[in-house]
Amino acid sequence: MSSADTEEQQQDQTSPADEARRRLLDELKGALGDAVIGEHVQGGDLWIRVPAGEWRRTAETCKSLGFTYFDFLSGIDWMPSAPNPEDAETLSVEPEADAEEAPDAEEAAEAEAEHEAEPQPSEAGTVAAFETAQPEPESGWTTGVAGGETRFQVFARFHSPTRKMGVTVKADLDDESPSVASIHEIYFGAEWHERETWEMYGFAFPGHPDLRHIYLPGEFEGYPLRKDFPLLAREVKPWPGLVDVEDLPPAEEARQDAVINAAQEDNAGEQSEGGS
Amino acid sequence: MGVVEKGTFRKPALKPLTWLLNYSRKYSLWMYQWGLACCAIEMGAAMVSPRYDIMRLGVIPFPAGPRQADLICISGTVTDKMAPAVLRLYEQMPDPKYVISMGSCANCGGPYWDSYSVTKGVDQIIPVDVYIPGCPPRPEALLEGIVLLQQRIQSEDMADRWRGDPIVVG
Amino acid sequence: MALTEQQQRAYVASQAADARLNVELQTEDMVLNIGPQHPATHGTLRVVARLDGEQVVWADVVCGYMHRGYEKLTEVRTYPQITTLVNRIDWLSSFANEVPFILAAEKLMEIEAPPRAQYIRTILFELARIANITLFIGTMGADLGAITPVFYAFRDRERILNQIEAVTGGRFHPNFDRIGGLKDDLPRGWIDETKNAMVRVREFCDELEELLMGNEIFQARTRGIGVIPSDIGLSYGLSGANIRASGIDWDLRRDQDLPLAWKDLDWKVWTHPDGDSFARFWVRLQETREASKMVDQMLDGLPAGSIQAKVPRIIKVPAGEAWVHTENPLGEMGYYVVSQGGLGPFRCKIRSASFNNVSVLPWLLRGAYVPDIITILASLYFILGDIDR
């Protein structure tokens, strides 16, 4: 997905910010060689994906290329599960359910259109943007930009105050025993972030000096940010949290319509053209 | 006060003494401020800002420790990691002691009602006398809570102090 | 005193070895526990320091007493609901927390707020910065033993809060930012009142500069205390005034292209070469004054027009990933939003400034003296909610 996606981006987007990122990508590829297995440039931002074994070397390379500032390190769990089962039932276009039942962008957009009682004229523009931006669904779980093959990913972001650019680095981790080398000796700030990621996702960081709880009490069980960690309060007490579209009181609605109408009149020219 | 509680005097004779004791207590409340989250800033504004100035109500902030305090103001989110410390400091306070729960988080968990790490209300750990709703409550709300608590202290009978329902401001 | 970590470790080890050789001078290590409820920690941070006499040999920071599980909660809420939630991360500059999150959602939806909304956003952002750093100036004095600045800070902060309240209705949890614009326009008469308030802010800065910064005791207690070399600071991810006080000329308001008003303004990024506690205080004080001038410029150049772009009634963000970071009062705050096309984000990594700013403490406190612990904690300036999220 990633390579085709990137080529498409290269053709239709030529903003100077993206150009700079693409040059940077070439530089990174030159330094890392075949280790770059996924890449993505969009909206003035750069993502690369490396194998977990190359994680430490990637960090070293980034630092030597001037990315001296450590932004963050964390993880993603791509398992498409609804944290709140009731919400998934009550709401047909629930986000996590999308990945399983309606992976197609058009289907989701249609579902949205049906779901909404009063489609507004401004819908069209958004739906068009929605279709173009939706990445092609892979077989199995939807993963993010720069691709991914496993359930868990570790990702980190390094920034360069002198180049004024940043890069997001991702790596796929093993499903059963996710583990990746610690980079705390390269970026000192990573020490706490790795502790946090270990606590939240259960990733092991060989080489970390002191992997212990940072936020939660020592007796806490489970890894809260994994998608299969349930929020007990939600299991006990249903709350229509994701459905927040009930009708407003008439006075409030009239006021909001006035605001939206004013906004529409103001932006009528360019937006209606873009939408149709 | 021990004399009053043990009932050495008869009730009619005790009334003026109780009144005097309560009057003295209500205007010398040493408040231990347990500032935890956003509400702590509003509590701080109530204490040190000249606009609100809690001391004109006879509430004295910044005691040296909980052992000298009459009143504790829990302002902010209590997490499961913090809860044992809250309980421990509350137990160090001498009787009679009062608790103000300031803000939605301390009252019931507030916007973190479904979080895995937040205690859903400080009243699960310690008894609360005054609930102040709001996220965060304005300093005026804290002042009102204190005034209401003072009214209760004035009309209090030492023997059945704990029987009243908690006060809810607003 | 630009030592690398290895050099500093070696220095402390040699000091400890000297003490061991000289048996008469040897003292038993003492463990000093500061917090979790200590006035100097401004909340519930706990610092555990092992002392050799008056010197810290080893220090550890225990955080998490305010951990509320933001990143999990964002996964079960919709985008408008998260705006309410992120207000409370750094509770002293709430509006500044909303902006990068809304910008990340807007980036994924490929919409942009109208110019007037961008200006009002930036004005409120800078007002939040002033309200936040005013308090820092006061509490820094209080932590060093000067009580008066706190009263001044709370007095003058009320003026800013009044202005924020007049627009948003909330003293410091405005929840005012919307995807595509703002909830409301400015009230009548607000511009003149804000200009008056900005004059007062500059007066406050002048007053505190004379009252506190010129004070000999204050200088003696802050100069040369807690020096952070720039490379160490960057490696730990220090941001904001903490890194600018170490001589790094880096400000995300200037150095990136965001749909906000900063690019139109004439202003200066303040840096200081020393990297000590005094430099951090000095930079923040200058930034407060600079922010008030920026607000003045924006009020003069406020464009007319609508404050809300066209957005669908139900906010659904297209699939994709976006990272938006801004220069918040405490430093760099960013949101990494992963959307799968739903009503809420699939994953939202919140990068808060204080977490990284505080992670330097175990390194920084090594070799410091006990009274300097408080100076260093105060000068790094963290908000507990911003550390623990």
mmCIF file of C-alpha atoms in Angstrom, chain C residues 70-372:
data_model
loop_
_atom_site.group_PDB
_atom_site.id
_atom_site.type_symbol
_atom_site.label_atom_id
_atom_site.label_comp_id
_atom_site.label_asym_id
_atom_site.label_seq_id
_atom_site.Cartn_x
_atom_site.Cartn_y
_atom_site.Cartn_z
ATOM 1 C CA TYR C 70 -6.167 10.368 28.659
ATOM 2 C CA GLU C 71 -4.956 8.320 25.755
ATOM 3 C CA LYS C 72 -7.416 5.535 26.528
ATOM 4 C CA LEU C 73 -10.269 7.945 27.108
ATOM 5 C CA THR C 74 -9.734 9.620 23.734
ATOM 6 C CA GLU C 75 -10.380 6.292 22.064
ATOM 7 C CA VAL C 76 -13.913 6.127 23.430
ATOM 8 C CA ARG C 77 -14.939 9.710 22.807
ATOM 9 C CA THR C 78 -15.846 11.771 19.759
ATOM 10 C CA TYR C 79 -13.740 14.655 18.535
ATOM 11 C CA PRO C 80 -15.928 17.408 20.045
ATOM 12 C CA GLN C 81 -15.941 15.571 23.358
ATOM 13 C CA ILE C 82 -12.179 15.280 23.390
ATOM 14 C CA THR C 83 -11.892 19.050 23.193
ATOM 15 C CA THR C 84 -13.466 19.185 26.620
ATOM 16 C CA LEU C 85 -11.079 16.597 27.881
ATOM 17 C CA VAL C 86 -7.810 18.031 26.597
ATOM 18 C CA ASN C 87 -8.541 21.342 28.307
ATOM 19 C CA ARG C 88 -7.582 19.661 31.517
ATOM 20 C CA ILE C 89 -4.152 18.391 30.552
ATOM 21 C CA ASP C 90 -2.287 21.568 31.329
ATOM 22 C CA TRP C 91 -4.945 23.312 33.328
ATOM 23 C CA LEU C 92 -3.281 26.690 33.448
ATOM 24 C CA SER C 93 -3.319 27.173 29.693
ATOM 25 C CA SER C 94 -6.381 25.241 28.673
ATOM 26 C CA PHE C 95 -7.124 26.943 25.400
ATOM 27 C CA ALA C 96 -3.593 26.306 24.223
ATOM 28 C CA ASN C 97 -4.221 22.584 24.668
ATOM 29 C CA GLU C 98 -7.268 22.625 22.447
ATOM 30 C CA VAL C 99 -5.610 24.282 19.498
ATOM 31 C CA PRO C 100 -3.163 21.576 18.385
ATOM 32 C CA PHE C 101 -5.779 18.881 18.740
ATOM 33 C CA ILE C 102 -8.310 20.796 16.676
ATOM 34 C CA LEU C 103 -5.613 21.590 14.126
ATOM 35 C CA ALA C 104 -4.742 17.906 13.847
ATOM 36 C CA ALA C 105 -8.369 17.032 13.191
ATOM 37 C CA GLU C 106 -8.651 19.871 10.681
ATOM 38 C CA LYS C 107 -5.503 18.706 8.948
ATOM 39 C CA LEU C 108 -7.022 15.279 8.445
ATOM 40 C CA MET C 109 -10.313 16.750 7.283
ATOM 41 C CA GLU C 110 -8.443 19.149 5.001
ATOM 42 C CA ILE C 111 -10.338 22.202 6.157
ATOM 43 C CA GLU C 112 -9.006 25.427 7.495
ATOM 44 C CA ALA C 113 -10.591 27.926 9.827
ATOM 45 C CA PRO C 114 -11.378 31.387 8.411
ATOM 46 C CA PRO C 115 -8.797 34.125 9.087
ATOM 47 C CA ARG C 116 -10.793 35.774 11.834
ATOM 48 C CA ALA C 117 -11.094 32.511 13.700
ATOM 49 C CA GLN C 118 -7.361 31.964 13.298
ATOM 50 C CA TYR C 119 -6.669 35.345 14.830
ATOM 51 C CA ILE C 120 -9.030 34.869 17.739
ATOM 52 C CA ARG C 121 -7.522 31.457 18.349
ATOM 53 C CA THR C 122 -4.072 32.949 18.469
ATOM 54 C CA ILE C 123 -5.189 35.779 20.738
ATOM 55 C CA LEU C 124 -6.722 33.352 23.211
ATOM 56 C CA PHE C 125 -3.646 31.143 22.901
ATOM 57 C CA GLU C 126 -1.408 34.017 23.900
ATOM 58 C CA LEU C 127 -3.763 35.082 26.680
ATOM 59 C CA ALA C 128 -3.523 31.549 28.044
ATOM 60 C CA ARG C 129 0.250 31.846 27.860
ATOM 61 C CA ILE C 130 0.198 35.084 29.824
ATOM 62 C CA ALA C 131 -2.161 33.658 32.444
ATOM 63 C CA ASN C 132 0.065 30.624 32.800
ATOM 64 C CA ILE C 133 3.444 32.299 32.985
ATOM 65 C CA THR C 134 2.183 35.036 35.292
ATOM 66 C CA LEU C 135 1.564 32.328 37.816
ATOM 67 C CA PHE C 136 5.013 30.882 37.198
ATOM 68 C CA ILE C 137 6.613 34.230 37.940
ATOM 69 C CA GLY C 138 4.733 34.398 41.204
ATOM 70 C CA THR C 139 5.323 30.854 42.362
ATOM 71 C CA MET C 140 8.996 30.926 41.437
ATOM 72 C CA GLY C 141 9.358 33.779 43.898
ATOM 73 C CA ALA C 142 7.329 31.942 46.506
ATOM 74 C CA ASP C 143 9.456 28.834 46.219
ATOM 75 C CA LEU C 144 12.552 30.910 46.811
ATOM 76 C CA GLY C 145 11.067 32.522 49.888
ATOM 77 C CA ALA C 146 9.555 35.700 48.486
ATOM 78 C CA ILE C 147 5.851 35.589 49.268
ATOM 79 C CA THR C 148 4.825 38.909 47.741
ATOM 80 C CA PRO C 149 5.062 37.985 44.044
ATOM 81 C CA VAL C 150 2.373 35.322 44.459
ATOM 82 C CA PHE C 151 -0.151 37.881 45.578
ATOM 83 C CA TYR C 152 0.759 40.153 42.712
ATOM 84 C CA ALA C 153 0.569 37.284 40.268
ATOM 85 C CA PHE C 154 -2.865 36.171 41.397
ATOM 86 C CA ARG C 155 -4.095 39.749 41.373
ATOM 87 C CA ASP C 156 -2.963 40.468 37.835
ATOM 88 C CA ARG C 157 -3.869 37.048 36.555
ATOM 89 C CA GLU C 158 -7.504 37.770 37.345
ATOM 90 C CA ARG C 159 -7.499 40.467 34.668
ATOM 91 C CA ILE C 160 -6.506 37.944 32.032
ATOM 92 C CA LEU C 161 -9.000 35.402 33.300
ATOM 93 C CA ASN C 162 -11.701 38.064 33.094
ATOM 94 C CA GLN C 163 -10.935 38.583 29.434
ATOM 95 C CA ILE C 164 -10.917 34.874 28.725
ATOM 96 C CA GLU C 165 -14.160 34.484 30.606
ATOM 97 C CA ALA C 166 -15.784 37.329 28.720
ATOM 98 C CA VAL C 167 -15.229 35.483 25.441
ATOM 99 C CA THR C 168 -15.543 31.860 26.383
ATOM 100 C CA GLY C 169 -17.595 31.790 29.549
ATOM 101 C CA GLY C 170 -15.018 29.769 31.430
ATOM 102 C CA ARG C 171 -12.297 31.077 33.647
ATOM 103 C CA PHE C 172 -9.804 28.537 32.565
ATOM 104 C CA HIS C 173 -11.533 25.658 30.913
ATOM 105 C CA PRO C 174 -12.958 27.489 27.931
ATOM 106 C CA ASN C 175 -13.815 24.569 25.617
ATOM 107 C CA PHE C 176 -14.231 27.188 22.951
ATOM 108 C CA ASP C 177 -12.422 25.787 19.952
ATOM 109 C CA ARG C 178 -14.426 23.936 17.350
ATOM 110 C CA ILE C 179 -13.366 21.985 14.321
ATOM 111 C CA GLY C 180 -13.446 24.540 11.537
ATOM 112 C CA GLY C 181 -13.634 27.609 13.720
ATOM 113 C CA LEU C 182 -14.816 28.861 17.046
ATOM 114 C CA LYS C 183 -17.953 28.699 19.116
ATOM 115 C CA ASP C 184 -18.604 32.410 19.152
ATOM 116 C CA ASP C 185 -17.289 35.774 18.140
ATOM 117 C CA LEU C 186 -15.751 38.322 20.452
ATOM 118 C CA PRO C 187 -18.150 40.270 22.654
ATOM 119 C CA ARG C 188 -18.604 44.002 22.201
ATOM 120 C CA GLY C 189 -16.029 46.203 23.871
ATOM 121 C CA TRP C 190 -13.683 43.312 24.416
ATOM 122 C CA ILE C 191 -10.853 44.644 22.287
ATOM 123 C CA ASP C 192 -10.424 47.844 24.282
ATOM 124 C CA GLU C 193 -10.612 46.022 27.581
ATOM 125 C CA THR C 194 -8.020 43.537 26.454
ATOM 126 C CA LYS C 195 -5.684 46.310 25.399
ATOM 127 C CA ASN C 196 -5.991 47.801 28.858
ATOM 128 C CA ALA C 197 -5.276 44.411 30.365
ATOM 129 C CA MET C 198 -2.176 44.066 28.181
ATOM 130 C CA VAL C 199 -0.887 47.387 29.481
ATOM 131 C CA ARG C 200 -1.317 45.988 32.968
ATOM 132 C CA VAL C 201 0.552 42.835 31.995
ATOM 133 C CA ARG C 202 3.534 44.873 30.882
ATOM 134 C CA GLU C 203 3.388 46.858 34.095
ATOM 135 C CA PHE C 204 3.345 43.613 36.020
ATOM 136 C CA CYS C 205 6.410 42.409 34.149
ATOM 137 C CA ASP C 206 8.264 45.636 34.853
ATOM 138 C CA GLU C 207 7.259 45.490 38.495
ATOM 139 C CA LEU C 208 8.375 41.898 38.936
ATOM 140 C CA GLU C 209 11.565 42.548 37.051
ATOM 141 C CA GLU C 210 12.503 45.174 39.601
ATOM 142 C CA LEU C 211 11.042 43.404 42.584
ATOM 143 C CA LEU C 212 12.348 39.931 42.001
ATOM 144 C CA MET C 213 14.919 39.721 39.270
ATOM 145 C CA GLY C 214 17.039 42.552 40.569
ATOM 146 C CA ASN C 215 17.005 41.045 44.031
ATOM 147 C CA GLU C 216 20.447 39.950 45.126
ATOM 148 C CA ILE C 217 19.180 36.924 47.035
ATOM 149 C CA PHE C 218 17.131 35.808 44.086
ATOM 150 C CA GLN C 219 20.133 36.064 41.802
ATOM 151 C CA ALA C 220 22.380 34.241 44.240
ATOM 152 C CA ARG C 221 19.914 31.396 44.496
ATOM 153 C CA THR C 222 19.271 31.002 40.794
ATOM 154 C CA ARG C 223 22.429 31.894 38.884
ATOM 155 C CA GLY C 224 24.465 28.827 38.027
ATOM 156 C CA ILE C 225 21.902 26.500 39.594
ATOM 157 C CA GLY C 226 20.578 23.623 37.539
ATOM 158 C CA VAL C 227 22.552 24.219 34.363
ATOM 159 C CA ILE C 228 21.228 22.244 31.402
ATOM 160 C CA PRO C 229 23.598 22.053 28.425
ATOM 161 C CA SER C 230 21.784 22.394 25.146
ATOM 162 C CA ASP C 231 22.682 18.952 23.755
ATOM 163 C CA ILE C 232 21.534 17.208 26.922
ATOM 164 C CA GLY C 233 18.366 19.240 26.911
ATOM 165 C CA LEU C 234 17.545 18.323 23.328
ATOM 166 C CA SER C 235 18.282 14.682 23.945
ATOM 167 C CA TYR C 236 15.882 14.650 26.863
ATOM 168 C CA GLY C 237 13.306 16.435 24.754
ATOM 169 C CA LEU C 238 13.187 19.638 26.748
ATOM 170 C CA SER C 239 11.203 22.285 24.981
ATOM 171 C CA GLY C 240 9.818 25.745 25.342
ATOM 172 C CA ALA C 241 11.519 28.271 27.533
ATOM 173 C CA ASN C 242 13.605 25.539 29.150
ATOM 174 C CA ILE C 243 15.513 24.868 25.955
ATOM 175 C CA ARG C 244 15.568 28.478 24.825
ATOM 176 C CA ALA C 245 17.230 29.325 28.114
ATOM 177 C CA SER C 246 20.001 26.924 27.060
ATOM 178 C CA GLY C 247 20.661 28.935 23.944
ATOM 179 C CA ILE C 248 18.677 26.971 21.371
ATOM 180 C CA ASP C 249 16.863 29.398 19.105
ATOM 181 C CA TRP C 250 13.836 27.271 18.411
ATOM 182 C CA ASP C 251 10.243 28.333 18.692
ATOM 183 C CA LEU C 252 7.479 26.382 17.018
ATOM 184 C CA ARG C 253 5.392 29.508 16.650
ATOM 185 C CA ARG C 254 7.973 30.819 14.215
ATOM 186 C CA ASP C 255 9.499 27.636 12.842
ATOM 187 C CA GLN C 256 6.527 25.933 11.322
ATOM 188 C CA ASP C 257 3.696 26.878 9.064
ATOM 189 C CA LEU C 258 0.426 26.568 10.914
ATOM 190 C CA PRO C 259 -2.884 28.200 10.053
ATOM 191 C CA LEU C 260 -2.557 30.607 12.956
ATOM 192 C CA ALA C 261 -1.729 34.288 13.138
ATOM 193 C CA TRP C 262 1.855 34.140 14.373
ATOM 194 C CA LYS C 263 3.323 34.292 10.888
ATOM 195 C CA ASP C 264 1.814 37.756 10.363
ATOM 196 C CA LEU C 265 3.238 39.282 13.503
ATOM 197 C CA ASP C 266 6.407 41.115 14.273
ATOM 198 C CA TRP C 267 7.968 39.555 17.328
ATOM 199 C CA LYS C 268 11.142 38.135 18.735
ATOM 200 C CA VAL C 269 12.175 34.762 20.097
ATOM 201 C CA TRP C 270 14.024 35.285 23.354
ATOM 202 C CA THR C 271 16.963 33.078 24.207
ATOM 203 C CA HIS C 272 19.546 33.081 26.945
ATOM 204 C CA PRO C 273 22.971 31.419 26.740
ATOM 205 C CA ASP C 274 23.373 30.386 30.383
ATOM 206 C CA GLY C 275 20.955 27.486 30.762
ATOM 207 C CA ASP C 276 20.562 27.960 34.500
ATOM 208 C CA SER C 277 17.492 28.617 36.626
ATOM 209 C CA PHE C 278 17.875 32.355 36.271
ATOM 210 C CA ALA C 279 17.938 32.089 32.492
ATOM 211 C CA ARG C 280 14.740 30.073 32.493
ATOM 212 C CA PHE C 281 13.043 32.666 34.644
ATOM 213 C CA TRP C 282 14.364 35.509 32.516
ATOM 214 C CA VAL C 283 13.242 33.953 29.249
ATOM 215 C CA ARG C 284 9.743 33.356 30.573
ATOM 216 C CA LEU C 285 9.445 36.900 31.811
ATOM 217 C CA GLN C 286 10.478 38.269 28.426
ATOM 218 C CA GLU C 287 8.063 35.933 26.695
ATOM 219 C CA THR C 288 5.177 37.204 28.771
ATOM 220 C CA ARG C 289 5.933 40.745 27.733
ATOM 221 C CA GLU C 290 6.374 39.671 24.123
ATOM 222 C CA ALA C 291 3.053 37.832 24.225
ATOM 223 C CA SER C 292 1.257 40.946 25.407
ATOM 224 C CA LYS C 293 2.722 42.877 22.479
ATOM 225 C CA MET C 294 1.626 40.112 20.125
ATOM 226 C CA VAL C 295 -1.913 40.313 21.449
ATOM 227 C CA ASP C 296 -1.887 44.055 20.825
ATOM 228 C CA GLN C 297 -0.773 43.543 17.243
ATOM 229 C CA MET C 298 -3.403 40.912 16.631
ATOM 230 C CA LEU C 299 -6.142 43.086 18.085
ATOM 231 C CA ASP C 300 -5.116 45.869 15.720
ATOM 232 C CA GLY C 301 -5.001 43.605 12.706
ATOM 233 C CA LEU C 302 -8.067 41.508 13.478
ATOM 234 C CA PRO C 303 -9.657 40.594 10.129
ATOM 235 C CA ALA C 304 -13.405 40.690 9.602
ATOM 236 C CA GLY C 305 -15.448 37.807 8.352
ATOM 237 C CA SER C 306 -16.952 34.627 9.627
ATOM 238 C CA ILE C 307 -15.559 32.534 12.435
ATOM 239 C CA GLN C 308 -16.736 29.131 11.271
ATOM 240 C CA ALA C 309 -15.863 27.173 8.179
ATOM 241 C CA LYS C 310 -18.342 24.771 6.702
ATOM 242 C CA VAL C 311 -18.282 21.470 8.511
ATOM 243 C CA PRO C 312 -20.800 18.647 8.492
ATOM 244 C CA ARG C 313 -23.133 18.367 11.436
ATOM 245 C CA ILE C 314 -21.611 15.031 12.394
ATOM 246 C CA ILE C 315 -17.852 15.357 12.605
ATOM 247 C CA LYS C 316 -16.224 12.350 10.987
ATOM 248 C CA VAL C 317 -12.542 12.566 10.362
ATOM 249 C CA PRO C 318 -11.165 10.754 7.296
ATOM 250 C CA ALA C 319 -8.697 7.975 7.802
ATOM 251 C CA GLY C 320 -5.090 9.002 8.124
ATOM 252 C CA GLU C 321 -2.480 10.104 10.585
ATOM 253 C CA ALA C 322 -1.568 13.615 11.545
ATOM 254 C CA TRP C 323 0.920 15.118 13.933
ATOM 255 C CA VAL C 324 0.455 18.717 14.978
ATOM 256 C CA HIS C 325 2.526 20.376 17.637
ATOM 257 C CA THR C 326 2.511 23.925 18.911
ATOM 258 C CA GLU C 327 4.569 26.026 21.233
ATOM 259 C CA ASN C 328 2.526 25.902 24.398
ATOM 260 C CA PRO C 329 3.400 27.916 27.488
ATOM 261 C CA LEU C 330 5.188 24.932 28.969
ATOM 262 C CA GLY C 331 6.866 23.823 25.776
ATOM 263 C CA GLU C 332 6.078 21.664 22.829
ATOM 264 C CA MET C 333 2.678 20.058 22.968
ATOM 265 C CA GLY C 334 1.599 17.762 20.209
ATOM 266 C CA TYR C 335 -1.104 15.323 19.254
ATOM 267 C CA TYR C 336 -0.518 12.332 17.036
ATOM 268 C CA VAL C 337 -3.984 11.470 15.837
ATOM 269 C CA VAL C 338 -4.646 8.173 14.073
ATOM 270 C CA SER C 339 -8.065 8.158 12.502
ATOM 271 C CA GLN C 340 -9.833 5.294 10.807
ATOM 272 C CA GLY C 341 -12.704 7.367 9.554
ATOM 273 C CA GLY C 342 -14.841 7.248 12.636
ATOM 274 C CA LEU C 343 -16.430 9.671 15.040
ATOM 275 C CA GLY C 344 -13.474 9.436 17.357
ATOM 276 C CA PRO C 345 -9.776 8.810 16.897
ATOM 277 C CA PHE C 346 -8.469 5.273 16.735
ATOM 278 C CA ARG C 347 -5.404 6.295 18.678
ATOM 279 C CA CYS C 348 -4.321 9.647 19.977
ATOM 280 C CA LYS C 349 -0.829 10.003 21.351
ATOM 281 C CA ILE C 350 -0.587 13.093 23.494
ATOM 282 C CA ARG C 351 2.911 14.493 23.704
ATOM 283 C CA SER C 352 2.920 16.870 26.622
ATOM 284 C CA ALA C 353 5.750 19.210 27.379
ATOM 285 C CA SER C 354 6.176 18.673 31.094
ATOM 286 C CA PHE C 355 6.705 14.933 30.849
ATOM 287 C CA ASN C 356 9.905 15.430 28.923
ATOM 288 C CA ASN C 357 10.859 18.546 30.864
ATOM 289 C CA VAL C 358 10.711 16.640 34.119
ATOM 290 C CA SER C 359 12.472 13.551 32.804
ATOM 291 C CA VAL C 360 15.726 15.504 32.985
ATOM 292 C CA LEU C 361 15.383 15.825 36.764
ATOM 293 C CA PRO C 362 17.223 12.630 37.787
ATOM 294 C CA TRP C 363 20.164 13.830 35.728
ATOM 295 C CA LEU C 364 19.915 17.426 36.810
ATOM 296 C CA LEU C 365 19.526 16.854 40.519
ATOM 297 C CA ARG C 366 22.624 14.673 40.759
ATOM 298 C CA GLY C 367 25.228 16.729 42.578
ATOM 299 C CA ALA C 368 22.805 19.521 43.527
ATOM 300 C CA TYR C 369 22.393 20.776 47.067
ATOM 301 C CA VAL C 370 19.174 20.372 48.982
ATOM 302 C CA PRO C 371 17.919 23.981 48.786
ATOM 303 C CA ASP C 372 18.663 23.984 45.088
#
